[in-house]
Amino acid sequence: MQDTPMLRGLNALRDAWLEASADSSRRLLVWRLPAAASRLLAAFFEMQRNDAGRDTPDCFLRIDTAYELGFRYSRQVKQDLLDRYLASQDDLRAQQVPLGWRGPSEAHPDSAQGVVDVLESFVDHHGEHLRLLAAVLEPERCVPGEGFERWLDAALAAAPGERLRLVLVDTEEDPRWQPLLERHARTARVVTAPVDMFAIARDTAAQSGGRGPEVLYRQLLADLMLLLERGSPSQVVARAGRAQGLALRHGWQDQQSVVQMMVAGAWLKHGDHSQAINSYRQARSAAEGARASGNPVAPELVMQSWFGEAGCWLAAKQPERAAQTYLQASASAASIPHPMFALEGQRMAGWCHVQAGQREAARTQLLEAIRIAKPLAPADRKATTLPQALWDLLQLQDARRCEQLRQVATDYLQASTGLLEKADAQGRALGPRPPRPALDAIDAELDAALERGFHRAQQERERLIQGGDEFFRKIVAVGRDFLDPGWNGLPTIEHPLDHEIPVWSEPPAMQPLPDPSGLLQPPVAAPAGSAVTGVAVA
């Protein structure tokens, strides 16, 4: 393979892995790199899965199963392993790997011990084709609490064999697994490597293909990224001047805009709002020139410059100026058209008016944000900040009632977490090889308790909603029309078993609400000289 900065970084990871994993007493290995290197580490794991790039004698098995409680996690990990093995039969045959691994069976309990046993059985079956099996545990989601760490404690207590490594990943900025490392100091260690992603980026730019000014420009951009992270604004400005001069000489107006926004970011990072605003305006001027020349990316650059400037006014504690600028950003987004950002600009303008104590102006902008969402498909609405716009309106109308709605969600989450922790403890109390009927009983009791809590929370939230004034209830009605038939505020309370309404254990709590269609009509301009009566604000 051709020697590249990225490949040298991957080689550094390989060497660090081989050195750390060679110690057979260390069954738990924690990768700890700068957060910026997370993609490089993911590329290393992926490279080891493919014969073309594999340069270690080990098998890396990435497990991203969500963690809720120990025995459910164990059960799902075993099933996921079997499903992946069956799905990869053709690839294994092509690699001339003998098949026939039987996977998990009734002899492998739903526990950390059972998962370790299954992984060991895989090593035993495929042992001649690998040195080690590295099970990289990266749950896509973990419920609050220490359940996952306790599961790992149990997995290490199961005494993984010499050819199995349990692998975790954290970062230098957030060393979340440090308590686990300290607790298992004799069997665990950190894996780290001297990788500098900014240096890799610059070296990559220097070695990239092409000739002349494009290559130099890529190097200057890489330098700017490094200086944004580690340098001063004056250093960023100095290097940006070179990039700007190059872009100006070659008529790259879109790149002039990009560089100016990087400069603005440097000033904003160091708290100089005036300089940042000036840089965003220069970026917009360059983007407008690029748009006049027909550059297809220029409209989005114009929009980004408006949003950037608005954020500066907000950071400078000038919410009225921020609101005006967010409206410009919204209009810029609408001209593309980009409804998601048009809605967000309107929503942020409303929020800024709230900060400035201008309640009627806030209501006007937030209602306009909702109207922008009206023509969108339901799935597209959910991808916008419409739920937050609705919630902002509810808070503007009745802040005390919104706090009560929020407290219901907080109490429900705390109660649900407590139920999960109780079930987890009950499962652990059954020992490393818990009988399946006993786990099924815990499962059934837990599901029933979670559903009861869910319905109590739904009923309490509905009681609060129905006690609100007409405008409050109309806003909730919009949420139910536009987002979800059960929408009842933020944070959202999801059904604990992901069941659809027809199979809920109790009827939905939702009651009729007033017709909100009047809120969705554009405001009618009042004739000159006439009095306009707004909606009363509670």
Coordinates of C-alpha atoms in Angstrom, one line a residue:
M1 CA 0.0 0.0 0.0
Q2 CA 1.2 3.5 -0.8
D3 CA 2.6 5.3 2.2
T4 CA 0.3 8.2 3.3
P5 CA -0.1 10.2 6.5
M6 CA -3.4 8.4 7.2
L7 CA -1.8 5.0 6.8
R8 CA 1.0 6.0 9.1
G9 CA -1.6 6.9 11.7
L10 CA -3.3 3.5 11.2
N11 CA 0.1 1.8 11.6
A12 CA 0.6 3.6 14.9
L13 CA -2.7 2.3 16.1
R14 CA -1.8 -1.2 14.9
D15 CA 1.5 -1.1 16.8
A16 CA -0.1 0.2 20.0
W17 CA -2.7 -2.6 19.8
L18 CA -0.2 -5.4 19.2
E19 CA 2.0 -4.2 22.1
A20 CA -0.9 -3.8 24.6
S21 CA -2.8 -7.0 23.6
A22 CA 0.4 -9.2 23.8
D23 CA 0.1 -9.1 27.7
S24 CA -2.2 -12.1 28.3
S25 CA -3.0 -10.9 31.8
R26 CA -4.8 -7.9 30.5
R27 CA -8.3 -9.1 29.5
L28 CA -9.8 -5.6 29.4
L29 CA -8.3 -3.0 27.1
V30 CA -9.5 0.6 26.8
W31 CA -8.6 2.6 23.7
R32 CA -8.0 6.2 24.8
L33 CA -7.3 8.7 22.0
P34 CA -8.1 12.4 21.4
A35 CA -11.8 12.8 20.4
A36 CA -10.6 14.0 16.9
A37 CA -9.1 10.6 16.3
S38 CA -12.4 8.6 16.7
R39 CA -12.8 8.2 13.0
L40 CA -9.3 7.0 12.6
L41 CA -9.9 4.3 15.2
A42 CA -13.1 3.3 13.5
A43 CA -11.2 3.0 10.3
F44 CA -8.6 0.8 12.0
F45 CA -11.4 -1.6 13.3
E46 CA -13.0 -1.7 9.9
M47 CA -9.6 -2.4 8.2
Q48 CA -9.1 -5.4 10.3
R49 CA -12.4 -6.9 9.1
N50 CA -11.3 -6.9 5.4
D51 CA -8.6 -9.2 4.0
A52 CA -7.3 -6.5 1.7
G53 CA -6.4 -4.1 4.6
R54 CA -6.0 -6.4 7.6
D55 CA -2.6 -6.2 9.1
T56 CA -3.1 -7.9 12.5
P57 CA -3.6 -11.6 13.3
D58 CA -6.7 -10.7 15.3
C59 CA -10.5 -10.6 14.8
F60 CA -12.2 -7.4 15.8
L61 CA -15.9 -7.9 16.6
R62 CA -17.7 -4.5 17.1
I63 CA -20.8 -4.9 19.3
D64 CA -23.1 -1.8 19.4
T65 CA -26.1 -3.5 21.1
A66 CA -27.9 -0.9 23.3
Y67 CA -27.7 -1.6 27.1
E68 CA -30.9 -1.5 29.1
L69 CA -30.3 -4.1 31.8
G70 CA -27.9 -7.0 32.1
F71 CA -29.8 -10.1 31.1
R72 CA -31.6 -8.4 28.2
Y73 CA -28.3 -7.0 26.9
S74 CA -26.7 -10.5 27.2
R75 CA -29.6 -12.1 25.4
Q76 CA -29.5 -9.6 22.6
V77 CA -25.7 -9.7 22.2
K78 CA -25.8 -13.5 21.8
Q79 CA -28.6 -13.2 19.2
D80 CA -26.8 -10.4 17.3
L81 CA -23.6 -12.5 17.2
L82 CA -25.5 -15.4 15.7
D83 CA -27.3 -13.3 13.1
R84 CA -24.1 -11.7 12.0
Y85 CA -22.3 -15.0 11.7
L86 CA -25.1 -16.5 9.6
A87 CA -25.2 -13.4 7.4
S88 CA -21.4 -13.6 6.7
Q89 CA -21.4 -17.2 5.6
D90 CA -20.5 -16.4 1.9
D91 CA -17.7 -14.0 3.0
L92 CA -16.2 -16.7 5.3
R93 CA -16.3 -19.3 2.5
A94 CA -14.6 -16.9 0.2
Q95 CA -11.8 -16.5 2.8
Q96 CA -11.6 -20.3 3.1
V97 CA -12.6 -20.1 6.8
P98 CA -14.3 -23.4 7.9
L99 CA -17.9 -22.9 9.0
G100 CA -19.9 -24.8 11.5
W101 CA -19.8 -22.7 14.6
R102 CA -23.1 -23.5 16.3
G103 CA -23.5 -20.2 18.1
P104 CA -25.3 -19.7 21.4
S105 CA -27.4 -22.5 22.9
E106 CA -29.4 -23.1 26.1
A107 CA -26.1 -23.9 27.8
H108 CA -25.2 -20.2 27.4
P109 CA -27.3 -18.2 30.0
D110 CA -28.5 -14.7 29.6
S111 CA -25.7 -13.2 31.6
A112 CA -22.2 -11.8 31.2
Q113 CA -21.0 -15.3 31.9
G114 CA -23.1 -16.6 29.0
V115 CA -21.7 -14.0 26.6
V116 CA -18.1 -14.8 27.5
D117 CA -18.9 -18.5 27.0
V118 CA -20.3 -17.8 23.5
L119 CA -17.3 -15.7 22.6
E120 CA -14.9 -18.4 23.9
S121 CA -16.8 -21.0 21.8
F122 CA -16.2 -18.8 18.7
V123 CA -12.5 -18.6 19.6
D124 CA -12.3 -22.4 20.1
H125 CA -14.0 -23.1 16.7
H126 CA -12.0 -20.6 14.7
G127 CA -8.8 -20.6 16.7
E128 CA -6.4 -21.6 14.0
H129 CA -7.3 -18.6 11.9
L130 CA -6.8 -15.9 14.6
R131 CA -4.5 -14.9 17.4
L132 CA -7.1 -13.1 19.5
L133 CA -10.8 -12.2 19.4
A134 CA -11.3 -8.6 20.4
A135 CA -14.9 -7.9 21.4
V136 CA -15.3 -4.1 21.0
L137 CA -18.2 -3.1 23.3
E138 CA -19.7 0.2 22.1
P139 CA -23.4 0.3 23.2
E140 CA -25.3 2.8 21.0
R141 CA -27.3 3.8 24.0
C142 CA -27.0 3.1 27.8
V143 CA -29.7 3.7 30.3
P144 CA -28.6 6.0 33.2
G145 CA -26.8 4.3 36.1
E146 CA -24.0 1.9 36.5
G147 CA -25.6 -1.2 35.0
F148 CA -23.2 -1.5 32.1
E149 CA -20.2 -1.2 34.3
R150 CA -21.6 -3.9 36.6
W151 CA -22.1 -6.1 33.6
L152 CA -18.5 -5.6 32.6
D153 CA -17.4 -6.5 36.2
A154 CA -19.3 -9.7 35.8
A155 CA -17.8 -10.4 32.4
L156 CA -14.3 -10.0 33.9
A157 CA -15.3 -12.2 36.8
A158 CA -16.2 -14.9 34.3
A159 CA -12.4 -15.1 33.6
P160 CA -12.1 -14.7 29.8
G161 CA -9.5 -17.0 28.3
E162 CA -6.1 -15.9 27.1
R163 CA -7.3 -15.4 23.5
L164 CA -10.3 -13.2 24.3
R165 CA -10.0 -9.4 24.9
L166 CA -12.9 -7.2 26.0
V167 CA -12.4 -3.8 24.5
L168 CA -13.9 -0.4 25.3
V169 CA -13.3 3.1 23.8
D170 CA -13.2 6.5 25.5
T171 CA -11.3 9.7 24.8
E172 CA -8.7 11.8 26.4
E173 CA -11.3 14.6 26.8
D174 CA -13.8 12.2 28.4
P175 CA -12.1 9.2 30.1
R176 CA -15.4 7.7 31.1
W177 CA -14.0 4.2 31.8
Q178 CA -11.3 5.3 34.2
P179 CA -13.2 4.0 37.3
L180 CA -13.4 0.6 35.7
L181 CA -9.7 0.6 34.9
E182 CA -8.8 1.4 38.5
R183 CA -11.2 -1.2 39.8
H184 CA -9.6 -3.9 37.6
A185 CA -6.0 -2.6 37.6
R186 CA -4.5 -6.1 37.5
T187 CA -6.4 -7.2 34.4
A188 CA -7.0 -3.9 32.5
R189 CA -4.9 -1.3 30.8
V190 CA -5.2 1.7 28.5
V191 CA -4.2 1.5 24.8
T192 CA -3.0 4.8 23.4
A193 CA -1.0 6.0 20.4
P194 CA 0.8 9.2 19.3
V195 CA -1.7 10.3 16.6
D196 CA -2.2 14.0 15.8
M197 CA -5.2 14.3 13.5
F198 CA -4.3 18.0 12.6
A199 CA -0.8 17.0 11.6
I200 CA -2.3 14.1 9.6
A201 CA -4.7 16.5 7.8
R202 CA -1.9 18.9 6.9
D203 CA 0.4 16.2 5.7
T204 CA -2.4 14.7 3.7
A205 CA -3.0 18.1 2.0
A206 CA 0.7 18.4 1.3
Q207 CA 0.8 15.0 -0.4
S208 CA -2.5 15.1 -2.2
G209 CA -2.7 15.0 -5.9
G210 CA -2.9 17.9 -8.2
R211 CA -0.6 20.7 -9.1
G212 CA -0.1 24.4 -8.5
P213 CA -2.4 26.7 -6.4
E214 CA -5.0 24.0 -5.5
V215 CA -2.4 22.1 -3.6
L216 CA -1.1 25.2 -1.8
Y217 CA -4.6 26.2 -0.9
R218 CA -5.4 22.8 0.6
Q219 CA -2.3 23.1 2.8
L220 CA -3.3 26.6 3.9
L221 CA -6.8 25.3 4.9
A222 CA -5.2 22.5 6.9
D223 CA -3.0 25.1 8.7
L224 CA -6.1 27.1 9.4
M225 CA -7.9 24.2 11.0
L226 CA -4.9 23.5 13.2
L227 CA -4.7 27.2 14.2
L228 CA -8.4 27.4 14.9
E229 CA -7.9 24.6 17.4
R230 CA -4.6 25.6 18.9
G231 CA -3.6 29.1 17.8
S232 CA -4.6 32.7 18.5
P233 CA -6.9 34.8 16.3
S234 CA -4.0 36.9 15.0
Q235 CA -2.3 33.7 13.8
V236 CA -5.5 32.6 12.1
V237 CA -5.9 36.0 10.5
A238 CA -2.3 35.9 9.2
R239 CA -2.6 32.5 7.6
A240 CA -6.1 33.4 6.3
G241 CA -4.6 36.4 4.5
R242 CA -2.4 34.0 2.5
A243 CA -5.4 31.8 1.7
Q244 CA -7.6 34.8 0.8
G245 CA -4.9 36.2 -1.5
L246 CA -4.6 32.9 -3.3
A247 CA -8.4 32.6 -3.6
L248 CA -8.7 36.2 -4.8
R249 CA -6.1 35.8 -7.5
H250 CA -7.9 32.8 -8.9
G251 CA -11.4 34.1 -8.6
W252 CA -12.5 31.5 -6.0
Q253 CA -15.1 33.7 -4.3
D254 CA -16.8 30.8 -2.6
Q255 CA -13.5 29.9 -0.9
Q256 CA -13.0 33.6 0.1
S257 CA -16.3 33.2 2.0
V258 CA -15.2 29.9 3.6
V259 CA -11.9 31.4 4.8
Q260 CA -13.6 34.5 6.3
M261 CA -16.0 32.3 8.2
M262 CA -13.1 30.4 9.7
V263 CA -11.6 33.7 10.7
A264 CA -15.0 34.6 12.3
G265 CA -14.9 31.4 14.2
A266 CA -11.5 32.2 15.6
W267 CA -12.6 35.7 16.8
L268 CA -15.8 34.2 18.3
K269 CA -13.9 31.5 20.1
H270 CA -11.8 34.2 21.9
G271 CA -14.8 36.4 22.7
D272 CA -14.3 39.2 20.3
H273 CA -17.8 39.5 18.9
S274 CA -17.3 42.7 17.0
Q275 CA -14.4 41.3 14.9
A276 CA -16.4 38.0 14.4
I277 CA -19.4 39.9 13.1
N278 CA -17.2 41.9 10.7
S279 CA -15.7 38.7 9.4
Y280 CA -19.1 37.1 8.9
R281 CA -20.2 40.2 6.9
Q282 CA -17.0 39.9 4.7
A283 CA -17.8 36.2 4.2
R284 CA -21.3 37.1 3.1
S285 CA -20.0 39.8 0.7
A286 CA -17.8 37.2 -1.0
A287 CA -20.6 34.6 -1.1
E288 CA -23.0 37.2 -2.7
G289 CA -20.3 37.8 -5.4
A290 CA -20.1 34.0 -5.9
R291 CA -23.9 33.8 -6.2
A292 CA -24.0 36.5 -8.8
S293 CA -21.5 34.5 -10.8
G294 CA -23.8 31.4 -10.6
N295 CA -21.8 29.4 -8.1
P296 CA -24.2 26.6 -6.9
V297 CA -22.9 26.5 -3.3
A298 CA -23.0 30.3 -2.8
P299 CA -26.7 30.5 -1.5
E300 CA -25.9 28.2 1.4
L301 CA -22.7 30.2 2.2
V302 CA -24.8 33.3 2.3
M303 CA -27.3 31.6 4.7
Q304 CA -24.4 30.3 6.9
S305 CA -23.0 33.8 7.2
W306 CA -26.4 35.1 8.4
F307 CA -26.7 32.4 11.0
G308 CA -23.1 32.9 12.1
E309 CA -23.6 36.7 12.6
A310 CA -26.8 36.1 14.5
G311 CA -25.0 33.8 16.9
C312 CA -22.4 36.5 17.5
W313 CA -25.1 39.0 18.4
L314 CA -26.7 36.5 20.8
A315 CA -23.3 35.7 22.4
A316 CA -22.7 39.5 22.8
K317 CA -26.0 39.6 24.8
Q318 CA -27.8 41.7 22.2
P319 CA -30.9 39.6 21.6
E320 CA -32.8 42.2 19.6
R321 CA -30.0 42.5 17.0
A322 CA -29.8 38.7 17.1
A323 CA -33.5 38.4 16.4
Q324 CA -33.3 40.7 13.4
T325 CA -30.3 38.8 12.0
Y326 CA -32.0 35.4 12.5
L327 CA -34.9 36.7 10.4
Q328 CA -32.5 37.5 7.7
A329 CA -31.0 34.0 8.0
S330 CA -34.5 32.6 7.7
A331 CA -35.3 34.6 4.6
S332 CA -32.0 33.5 3.1
A333 CA -32.8 29.9 3.8
A334 CA -36.3 30.2 2.3
S335 CA -34.8 31.6 -0.9
I336 CA -32.7 28.4 -1.5
P337 CA -35.3 26.9 -0.5
H338 CA -34.2 25.2 2.7
P339 CA -37.3 24.8 5.0
M340 CA -35.5 23.3 7.9
F341 CA -33.2 26.3 8.3
A342 CA -36.0 28.8 7.4
L343 CA -38.0 27.4 10.3
E344 CA -34.9 27.4 12.6
G345 CA -34.2 31.1 11.8
Q346 CA -37.8 32.0 12.7
R347 CA -37.7 30.0 15.9
M348 CA -34.5 31.5 17.0
A349 CA -35.8 35.0 16.2
G350 CA -38.7 34.2 18.5
W351 CA -36.5 32.9 21.2
C352 CA -34.3 36.0 21.1
H353 CA -37.4 38.2 21.4
V354 CA -38.3 36.2 24.5
Q355 CA -34.8 36.9 25.9
A356 CA -35.4 40.6 25.2
G357 CA -38.8 40.6 27.0
Q358 CA -40.7 41.2 23.7
R359 CA -43.5 38.6 24.2
E360 CA -45.8 39.6 21.3
A361 CA -42.9 39.8 18.8
A362 CA -41.8 36.4 20.1
R363 CA -45.3 34.9 19.6
T364 CA -45.4 36.3 16.0
Q365 CA -42.1 34.7 15.0
L366 CA -42.8 31.4 16.6
L367 CA -46.2 31.1 15.0
E368 CA -44.5 31.8 11.6
A369 CA -42.0 29.0 12.3
I370 CA -45.0 26.6 12.7
R371 CA -46.6 27.9 9.5
I372 CA -43.3 27.1 7.6
A373 CA -43.7 23.5 8.8
K374 CA -47.2 23.1 7.5
P375 CA -46.4 22.1 3.9
L376 CA -43.7 19.7 5.0
A377 CA -44.1 15.9 5.0
P378 CA -44.6 14.5 8.6
A379 CA -41.2 12.8 8.6
D380 CA -39.5 16.0 7.5
R381 CA -41.3 18.0 10.2
K382 CA -39.8 15.6 12.8
A383 CA -36.3 16.4 11.5
T384 CA -36.8 20.1 12.1
T385 CA -36.9 22.1 15.4
L386 CA -40.7 22.3 15.2
P387 CA -41.1 20.5 18.5
Q388 CA -38.9 23.1 20.2
A389 CA -40.9 25.9 18.5
L390 CA -44.1 24.5 19.8
W391 CA -42.7 24.1 23.3
D392 CA -41.3 27.7 23.2
L393 CA -44.8 28.9 22.4
L394 CA -46.3 26.9 25.3
Q395 CA -43.7 28.3 27.7
L396 CA -44.4 31.8 26.5
Q397 CA -48.1 31.3 27.2
D398 CA -48.0 29.4 30.5
A399 CA -44.5 28.8 31.9
R400 CA -45.8 27.4 35.2
R401 CA -47.8 24.7 33.4
C402 CA -44.9 23.8 31.2
E403 CA -42.7 23.3 34.2
Q404 CA -45.3 20.9 35.6
L405 CA -45.3 19.0 32.3
R406 CA -41.6 18.8 32.4
Q407 CA -41.6 17.6 36.0
V408 CA -44.0 14.8 35.0
A409 CA -41.4 13.6 32.4
T410 CA -38.6 13.9 34.9
D411 CA -40.5 11.9 37.5
Y412 CA -41.4 9.2 34.9
L413 CA -37.7 8.9 33.8
Q414 CA -36.5 8.6 37.4
A415 CA -39.2 6.0 38.2
S416 CA -38.4 4.0 35.1
T417 CA -34.7 4.1 35.8
G418 CA -35.4 2.8 39.3
L419 CA -37.5 -0.1 37.9
L420 CA -34.7 -1.0 35.5
E421 CA -32.1 -0.9 38.3
K422 CA -34.4 -3.1 40.5
A423 CA -34.8 -5.6 37.7
D424 CA -31.1 -5.6 37.0
A425 CA -30.3 -6.3 40.6
Q426 CA -32.9 -9.2 40.6
G427 CA -31.2 -10.7 37.6
R428 CA -27.7 -10.4 39.1
A429 CA -29.0 -12.0 42.3
L430 CA -29.7 -15.2 40.3
G431 CA -26.0 -15.7 39.8
P432 CA -23.8 -16.1 36.7
R433 CA -26.1 -18.8 35.2
P434 CA -29.6 -17.5 35.9
P435 CA -32.5 -19.9 34.9
R436 CA -34.5 -18.6 32.0
P437 CA -38.0 -19.0 33.7
A438 CA -36.8 -16.7 36.5
L439 CA -35.6 -14.1 34.1
D440 CA -38.8 -14.2 32.1
A441 CA -40.8 -13.6 35.3
I442 CA -38.6 -10.5 36.1
D443 CA -39.1 -9.4 32.5
A444 CA -42.8 -9.6 32.6
E445 CA -43.1 -7.8 35.9
L446 CA -40.8 -5.0 34.6
D447 CA -42.7 -4.5 31.4
A448 CA -46.0 -4.3 33.2
A449 CA -44.6 -1.8 35.8
L450 CA -43.1 0.4 33.0
E451 CA -46.3 0.5 31.1
R452 CA -48.3 1.4 34.2
G453 CA -45.9 4.3 34.9
F454 CA -46.1 5.4 31.2
H455 CA -49.9 5.6 31.3
R456 CA -49.9 7.4 34.7
A457 CA -47.5 10.0 33.2
Q458 CA -49.7 10.3 30.0
Q459 CA -52.8 10.9 32.1
E460 CA -51.2 13.5 34.3
R461 CA -49.8 15.4 31.3
E462 CA -53.2 15.3 29.6
R463 CA -54.8 16.7 32.8
L464 CA -52.4 19.6 32.8
I465 CA -52.9 20.2 29.0
Q466 CA -56.7 20.2 29.3
G467 CA -56.4 22.7 32.2
G468 CA -54.6 25.2 30.0
D469 CA -56.3 28.1 28.2
E470 CA -57.6 27.8 24.6
F471 CA -54.4 29.1 22.9
F472 CA -52.3 26.6 25.0
R473 CA -54.5 23.7 23.9
K474 CA -54.4 24.8 20.3
I475 CA -50.6 24.7 20.2
V476 CA -50.7 21.2 21.6
A477 CA -53.3 20.3 18.9
V478 CA -50.8 21.5 16.3
G479 CA -48.2 19.2 17.7
R480 CA -50.7 16.3 17.5
D481 CA -51.6 17.2 13.9
F482 CA -48.0 17.8 12.7
L483 CA -45.9 15.5 14.7
D484 CA -47.6 12.7 16.6
P485 CA -51.1 11.9 17.7
G486 CA -49.9 11.6 21.3
W487 CA -47.7 14.7 21.4
N488 CA -47.9 16.3 24.9
G489 CA -44.8 18.5 25.3
L490 CA -41.1 18.2 25.9
P491 CA -39.3 16.2 26.8
T492 CA -41.1 13.5 24.8
I493 CA -42.3 10.4 26.8
E494 CA -42.0 7.4 24.5
H495 CA -43.9 4.1 25.1
P496 CA -41.4 1.9 27.1
L497 CA -42.0 -1.1 24.9
D498 CA -42.2 0.8 21.6
H499 CA -45.8 -0.4 21.1
E500 CA -48.2 1.3 18.7
I501 CA -51.4 2.8 20.2
P502 CA -53.6 -0.2 19.1
V503 CA -51.7 -2.6 21.4
W504 CA -51.3 -0.3 24.5
S505 CA -52.3 -2.0 27.7
E506 CA -54.6 1.0 28.5
P507 CA -56.5 3.4 26.2
P508 CA -54.6 6.6 25.2
A509 CA -55.1 9.6 27.6
M510 CA -55.6 12.2 24.8
Q511 CA -58.8 14.1 24.9
P512 CA -60.3 16.5 22.2
L513 CA -58.6 19.8 21.7
P514 CA -59.8 23.0 19.9
D515 CA -59.3 23.4 16.2
P516 CA -55.9 25.1 15.6
S517 CA -56.4 25.9 11.9
G518 CA -56.7 29.6 12.6
L519 CA -53.2 29.7 14.0
L520 CA -51.8 28.2 10.8
Q521 CA -53.2 31.0 8.5
P522 CA -50.8 33.9 7.6
P523 CA -51.5 37.1 9.5
V524 CA -53.7 39.6 7.8
A525 CA -52.1 43.0 7.4
A526 CA -54.3 45.7 9.1
P527 CA -55.4 48.7 7.1
A528 CA -53.4 51.9 7.7
G529 CA -54.7 53.8 10.7
S530 CA -56.7 50.9 12.2
A531 CA -56.3 49.4 15.6
V532 CA -55.0 45.8 15.8
T533 CA -56.0 43.7 18.8
G534 CA -53.5 40.8 19.5
V535 CA -54.1 37.6 21.3
A536 CA -54.1 38.1 25.0
V537 CA -51.0 36.8 26.7
A538 CA -51.5 34.9 29.9

